GROMACS .gro file of C-alpha atoms in nm:
model
  277
    1UNK     CA    1   0.227   5.814  -5.483
    2UNK     CA    2   0.168   6.188  -5.470
    3UNK     CA    3   0.426   6.243  -5.748
    4UNK     CA    4   0.251   5.983  -5.965
    5UNK     CA    5  -0.084   6.160  -5.914
    6UNK     CA    6   0.071   6.495  -6.009
    7UNK     CA    7   0.228   6.348  -6.322
    8UNK     CA    8  -0.084   6.168  -6.446
    9UNK     CA    9  -0.354   6.407  -6.332
   10UNK     CA   10  -0.384   6.644  -6.621
   11UNK     CA   11  -0.632   6.922  -6.666
   12UNK     CA   12  -0.879   6.701  -6.853
   13UNK     CA   13  -0.882   6.436  -6.581
   14UNK     CA   14  -0.912   6.701  -6.312
   15UNK     CA   15  -1.211   6.848  -6.493
   16UNK     CA   16  -1.380   6.507  -6.514
   17UNK     CA   17  -1.328   6.442  -6.145
   18UNK     CA   18  -1.460   6.787  -6.059
   19UNK     CA   19  -1.766   6.727  -6.274
   20UNK     CA   20  -1.837   6.394  -6.100
   21UNK     CA   21  -1.798   6.554  -5.759
   22UNK     CA   22  -2.032   6.835  -5.852
   23UNK     CA   23  -2.281   6.597  -6.013
   24UNK     CA   24  -2.301   6.329  -5.744
   25UNK     CA   25  -2.167   6.512  -5.440
   26UNK     CA   26  -2.489   6.703  -5.389
   27UNK     CA   27  -2.690   6.383  -5.438
   28UNK     CA   28  -2.477   6.193  -5.189
   29UNK     CA   29  -2.506   6.467  -4.929
   30UNK     CA   30  -2.881   6.491  -4.993
   31UNK     CA   31  -2.920   6.113  -4.960
   32UNK     CA   32  -2.726   6.107  -4.632
   33UNK     CA   33  -2.937   6.391  -4.492
   34UNK     CA   34  -3.256   6.219  -4.606
   35UNK     CA   35  -3.153   5.887  -4.448
   36UNK     CA   36  -3.072   6.054  -4.118
   37UNK     CA   37  -3.403   6.240  -4.128
   38UNK     CA   38  -3.584   5.917  -4.213
   39UNK     CA   39  -3.428   5.738  -3.914
   40UNK     CA   40  -3.535   6.020  -3.684
   41UNK     CA   41  -3.887   6.044  -3.828
   42UNK     CA   42  -3.936   5.665  -3.817
   43UNK     CA   43  -3.847   5.664  -3.449
   44UNK     CA   44  -4.092   5.948  -3.383
   45UNK     CA   45  -4.363   5.771  -3.585
   46UNK     CA   46  -4.315   5.448  -3.390
   47UNK     CA   47  -4.335   5.626  -3.054
   48UNK     CA   48  -4.640   5.825  -3.164
   49UNK     CA   49  -4.821   5.512  -3.284
   50UNK     CA   50  -4.741   5.319  -2.965
   51UNK     CA   51  -4.838   5.615  -2.747
   52UNK     CA   52  -5.170   5.653  -2.925
   53UNK     CA   53  -5.252   5.282  -2.900
   54UNK     CA   54  -5.150   5.275  -2.534
   55UNK     CA   55  -5.373   5.574  -2.460
   56UNK     CA   56  -5.678   5.383  -2.585
   57UNK     CA   57  -5.567   5.077  -2.383
   58UNK     CA   58  -5.488   4.868  -2.690
   59UNK     CA   59  -5.331   4.525  -2.644
   60UNK     CA   60  -4.962   4.554  -2.557
   61UNK     CA   61  -4.858   4.282  -2.804
   62UNK     CA   62  -5.038   4.450  -3.092
   63UNK     CA   63  -4.911   4.791  -2.984
   64UNK     CA   64  -4.550   4.682  -3.030
   65UNK     CA   65  -4.634   4.507  -3.356
   66UNK     CA   66  -4.803   4.808  -3.514
   67UNK     CA   67  -4.535   5.043  -3.381
   68UNK     CA   68  -4.263   4.841  -3.554
   69UNK     CA   69  -4.476   4.819  -3.869
   70UNK     CA   70  -4.507   5.199  -3.886
   71UNK     CA   71  -4.131   5.242  -3.835
   72UNK     CA   72  -4.038   5.002  -4.115
   73UNK     CA   73  -4.293   5.162  -4.347
   74UNK     CA   74  -4.137   5.505  -4.296
   75UNK     CA   75  -3.787   5.362  -4.348
   76UNK     CA   76  -3.897   5.197  -4.673
   77UNK     CA   77  -4.032   5.527  -4.803
   78UNK     CA   78  -3.704   5.699  -4.711
   79UNK     CA   79  -3.489   5.438  -4.889
   80UNK     CA   80  -3.700   5.462  -5.206
   81UNK     CA   81  -3.674   5.843  -5.195
   82UNK     CA   82  -3.292   5.819  -5.163
   83UNK     CA   83  -3.273   5.598  -5.469
   84UNK     CA   84  -3.485   5.851  -5.657
   85UNK     CA   85  -3.226   6.121  -5.578
   86UNK     CA   86  -2.969   5.927  -5.783
   87UNK     CA   87  -3.206   5.906  -6.079
   88UNK     CA   88  -3.310   5.544  -6.025
   89UNK     CA   89  -3.660   5.472  -6.149
   90UNK     CA   90  -3.863   5.419  -5.832
   91UNK     CA   91  -4.162   5.280  -6.024
   92UNK     CA   92  -3.955   4.973  -6.117
   93UNK     CA   93  -3.851   4.936  -5.754
   94UNK     CA   94  -4.216   4.949  -5.650
   95UNK     CA   95  -4.290   4.675  -5.903
   96UNK     CA   96  -4.009   4.458  -5.771
   97UNK     CA   97  -4.127   4.511  -5.413
   98UNK     CA   98  -4.482   4.425  -5.513
   99UNK     CA   99  -4.366   4.106  -5.684
  100UNK     CA  100  -4.148   4.013  -5.389
  101UNK     CA  101  -4.434   4.078  -5.148
  102UNK     CA  102  -4.662   3.857  -5.355
  103UNK     CA  103  -4.406   3.577  -5.364
  104UNK     CA  104  -4.345   3.601  -4.990
  105UNK     CA  105  -4.718   3.609  -4.925
  106UNK     CA  106  -4.775   3.294  -5.131
  107UNK     CA  107  -4.484   3.115  -4.964
  108UNK     CA  108  -4.597   3.204  -4.613
  109UNK     CA  109  -4.973   3.227  -4.661
  110UNK     CA  110  -5.035   2.982  -4.376
  111UNK     CA  111  -4.825   3.183  -4.133
  112UNK     CA  112  -4.975   3.512  -4.254
  113UNK     CA  113  -5.327   3.378  -4.203
  114UNK     CA  114  -5.231   3.280  -3.849
  115UNK     CA  115  -5.095   3.631  -3.787
  116UNK     CA  116  -5.414   3.786  -3.924
  117UNK     CA  117  -5.623   3.558  -3.703
  118UNK     CA  118  -5.401   3.642  -3.405
  119UNK     CA  119  -5.455   4.014  -3.466
  120UNK     CA  120  -5.831   3.959  -3.480
  121UNK     CA  121  -5.828   3.754  -3.158
  122UNK     CA  122  -5.625   4.018  -2.978
  123UNK     CA  123  -5.847   4.296  -3.113
  124UNK     CA  124  -6.196   4.152  -3.061
  125UNK     CA  125  -6.103   3.945  -2.752
  126UNK     CA  126  -6.350   3.653  -2.768
  127UNK     CA  127  -6.147   3.518  -2.476
  128UNK     CA  128  -5.860   3.630  -2.255
  129UNK     CA  129  -5.577   3.464  -2.065
  130UNK     CA  130  -5.709   3.262  -1.771
  131UNK     CA  131  -6.053   3.193  -1.916
  132UNK     CA  132  -6.180   2.842  -1.991
  133UNK     CA  133  -6.282   2.786  -2.353
  134UNK     CA  134  -6.359   2.518  -2.608
  135UNK     CA  135  -6.174   2.587  -2.935
  136UNK     CA  136  -6.069   2.363  -3.224
  137UNK     CA  137  -6.198   2.057  -3.038
  138UNK     CA  138  -6.003   2.126  -2.717
  139UNK     CA  139  -6.129   2.249  -2.380
  140UNK     CA  140  -5.900   2.413  -2.128
  141UNK     CA  141  -5.770   2.729  -1.968
  142UNK     CA  142  -5.602   2.988  -2.191
  143UNK     CA  143  -5.235   3.032  -2.102
  144UNK     CA  144  -5.109   3.258  -2.381
  145UNK     CA  145  -5.234   3.435  -2.695
  146UNK     CA  146  -4.959   3.523  -2.944
  147UNK     CA  147  -4.971   3.642  -3.305
  148UNK     CA  148  -4.919   3.289  -3.441
  149UNK     CA  149  -5.066   3.048  -3.186
  150UNK     CA  150  -5.286   3.019  -2.879
  151UNK     CA  151  -5.175   2.798  -2.590
  152UNK     CA  152  -5.410   2.631  -2.343
  153UNK     CA  153  -5.391   2.371  -2.066
  154UNK     CA  154  -5.662   2.104  -2.062
  155UNK     CA  155  -5.827   1.968  -1.748
  156UNK     CA  156  -5.613   1.652  -1.770
  157UNK     CA  157  -5.302   1.875  -1.772
  158UNK     CA  158  -5.218   1.857  -2.141
  159UNK     CA  159  -5.033   2.151  -2.297
  160UNK     CA  160  -5.205   2.227  -2.631
  161UNK     CA  161  -5.074   2.477  -2.891
  162UNK     CA  162  -5.330   2.569  -3.160
  163UNK     CA  163  -5.265   2.782  -3.472
  164UNK     CA  164  -5.474   3.097  -3.457
  165UNK     CA  165  -5.615   3.033  -3.803
  166UNK     CA  166  -5.790   2.719  -3.675
  167UNK     CA  167  -5.942   2.912  -3.385
  168UNK     CA  168  -6.072   3.229  -3.549
  169UNK     CA  169  -6.231   3.037  -3.837
  170UNK     CA  170  -6.430   2.805  -3.610
  171UNK     CA  171  -6.684   2.819  -3.326
  172UNK     CA  172  -6.547   2.954  -2.998
  173UNK     CA  173  -6.723   2.852  -2.676
  174UNK     CA  174  -6.619   3.073  -2.384
  175UNK     CA  175  -6.713   2.886  -2.066
  176UNK     CA  176  -6.587   3.163  -1.836
  177UNK     CA  177  -6.749   3.466  -1.998
  178UNK     CA  178  -7.060   3.471  -1.777
  179UNK     CA  179  -7.051   3.478  -1.399
  180UNK     CA  180  -7.286   3.179  -1.367
  181UNK     CA  181  -7.316   2.845  -1.548
  182UNK     CA  182  -7.597   2.592  -1.536
  183UNK     CA  183  -7.520   2.243  -1.409
  184UNK     CA  184  -7.733   1.982  -1.587
  185UNK     CA  185  -7.752   1.636  -1.427
  186UNK     CA  186  -7.949   1.371  -1.617
  187UNK     CA  187  -8.089   1.069  -1.435
  188UNK     CA  188  -8.346   0.802  -1.517
  189UNK     CA  189  -8.634   0.711  -1.283
  190UNK     CA  190  -8.861   0.409  -1.314
  191UNK     CA  191  -9.194   0.438  -1.495
  192UNK     CA  192  -9.378   0.335  -1.179
  193UNK     CA  193  -9.267   0.648  -0.990
  194UNK     CA  194  -9.511   0.938  -0.950
  195UNK     CA  195  -9.385   1.228  -1.164
  196UNK     CA  196  -9.490   1.504  -0.922
  197UNK     CA  197  -9.322   1.335  -0.629
  198UNK     CA  198  -9.011   1.266  -0.837
  199UNK     CA  199  -8.990   1.633  -0.937
  200UNK     CA  200  -9.018   1.748  -0.576
  201UNK     CA  201  -8.746   1.505  -0.464
  202UNK     CA  202  -8.510   1.612  -0.739
  203UNK     CA  203  -8.562   1.983  -0.670
  204UNK     CA  204  -8.502   1.933  -0.296
  205UNK     CA  205  -8.185   1.740  -0.377
  206UNK     CA  206  -8.058   2.025  -0.593
  207UNK     CA  207  -8.145   2.284  -0.328
  208UNK     CA  208  -7.954   2.087  -0.064
  209UNK     CA  209  -7.621   2.153  -0.239
  210UNK     CA  210  -7.446   2.426  -0.034
  211UNK     CA  211  -7.205   2.538  -0.306
  212UNK     CA  212  -7.473   2.628  -0.563
  213UNK     CA  213  -7.583   2.984  -0.637
  214UNK     CA  214  -7.849   3.011  -0.369
  215UNK     CA  215  -8.029   3.305  -0.528
  216UNK     CA  216  -8.092   3.106  -0.847
  217UNK     CA  217  -8.389   2.865  -0.869
  218UNK     CA  218  -8.347   2.488  -0.903
  219UNK     CA  219  -8.557   2.309  -1.162
  220UNK     CA  220  -8.623   1.952  -1.272
  221UNK     CA  221  -8.777   1.860  -1.607
  222UNK     CA  222  -8.854   1.545  -1.803
  223UNK     CA  223  -8.630   1.529  -2.110
  224UNK     CA  224  -8.756   1.209  -2.275
  225UNK     CA  225  -8.905   0.866  -2.220
  226UNK     CA  226  -8.633   0.604  -2.249
  227UNK     CA  227  -8.659   0.230  -2.302
  228UNK     CA  228  -8.630   0.155  -1.930
  229UNK     CA  229  -8.686   0.487  -1.753
  230UNK     CA  230  -8.830   0.836  -1.753
  231UNK     CA  231  -8.529   1.058  -1.800
  232UNK     CA  232  -8.507   1.374  -1.588
  233UNK     CA  233  -8.272   1.669  -1.598
  234UNK     CA  234  -8.190   1.853  -1.275
  235UNK     CA  235  -8.083   2.212  -1.343
  236UNK     CA  236  -7.879   2.398  -1.083
  237UNK     CA  237  -7.700   2.730  -1.130
  238UNK     CA  238  -7.340   2.762  -1.010
  239UNK     CA  239  -7.070   3.022  -1.016
  240UNK     CA  240  -6.807   2.952  -1.278
  241UNK     CA  241  -6.536   2.885  -1.022
  242UNK     CA  242  -6.756   2.624  -0.846
  243UNK     CA  243  -6.898   2.451  -1.154
  244UNK     CA  244  -6.724   2.113  -1.126
  245UNK     CA  245  -6.773   2.096  -0.750
  246UNK     CA  246  -7.144   2.173  -0.780
  247UNK     CA  247  -7.182   1.918  -1.060
  248UNK     CA  248  -7.041   1.638  -0.843
  249UNK     CA  249  -7.242   1.741  -0.537
  250UNK     CA  250  -7.568   1.753  -0.734
  251UNK     CA  251  -7.508   1.404  -0.873
  252UNK     CA  252  -7.444   1.263  -0.525
  253UNK     CA  253  -7.741   1.448  -0.376
  254UNK     CA  254  -7.981   1.330  -0.647
  255UNK     CA  255  -7.888   0.963  -0.616
  256UNK     CA  256  -7.903   0.976  -0.235
  257UNK     CA  257  -8.244   1.150  -0.237
  258UNK     CA  258  -8.401   0.903  -0.482
  259UNK     CA  259  -8.275   0.606  -0.283
  260UNK     CA  260  -8.404   0.758   0.043
  261UNK     CA  261  -8.754   0.799  -0.110
  262UNK     CA  262  -8.752   0.446  -0.253
  263UNK     CA  263  -8.765   0.570  -0.611
  264UNK     CA  264  -8.614   0.322  -0.853
  265UNK     CA  265  -8.313   0.413  -1.071
  266UNK     CA  266  -8.340   0.142  -1.337
  267UNK     CA  267  -8.061   0.006  -1.551
  268UNK     CA  268  -8.092  -0.136  -1.906
  269UNK     CA  269  -8.261  -0.477  -1.911
  270UNK     CA  270  -8.327  -0.731  -2.182
  271UNK     CA  271  -8.618  -0.971  -2.140
  272UNK     CA  272  -8.577  -1.302  -2.321
  273UNK     CA  273  -8.882  -1.527  -2.379
  274UNK     CA  274  -8.813  -1.895  -2.444
  275UNK     CA  275  -9.075  -2.100  -2.620
  276UNK     CA  276  -9.108  -2.450  -2.473
  277UNK     CA  277  -9.072  -2.731  -2.719
   0.00000   0.00000   0.00000
């Protein structure tokens, strides 16, 4: 093999090889150095971004996401710069990347919108894990918030996974945000009952509930005049953790108090008049 190379490698061929080595050798070495430097710088940039976000107590999920995004951005710049060393037109590469990004964006626009909504939810925090919310027609406790979906468990133990795009673009009701919630119990009382006495009975019934927020006042108001009854609303404040318990206790206390005072709780009636022949 060596003899064959010596026989066929003339001065002209040797000159051409030397010219190629001189021409591209420097570029190859420069590209390798640039790639190594890019790998090192991308790692530093990722750590710096994550460290900065962690210092301001940014969400851990988003911290990792943005750290990786910075790293890949630096790597992309390094690869394009390496191609430019070999004389490749980087403007055409940028055009191809732009077109590819557009095509990918159109193909995955639903997923990208969910990611964008997930970033907004994690950034603005309209709710957090463990809170009870009503979103996209579902009410339950938040179990997990990811970039694509939000998972919650309903009161009847259903596991619901909702795309973030459906949540961020609609009304969010956070039932756990405030320390206290108002329990509203509606009940009808007969038209014959004295309104002042009825109000006093209903307020006493609400105040008799031991699990309510004792430092908050109890109130009873007339909401409307129904076909068969005067409709009242008993308002009792409760701590969020005790809401359902207080609601049940108020309902029991109200019914028991009205019955004890002889106040009628009417039910719908239909009076039929028959004309004698």
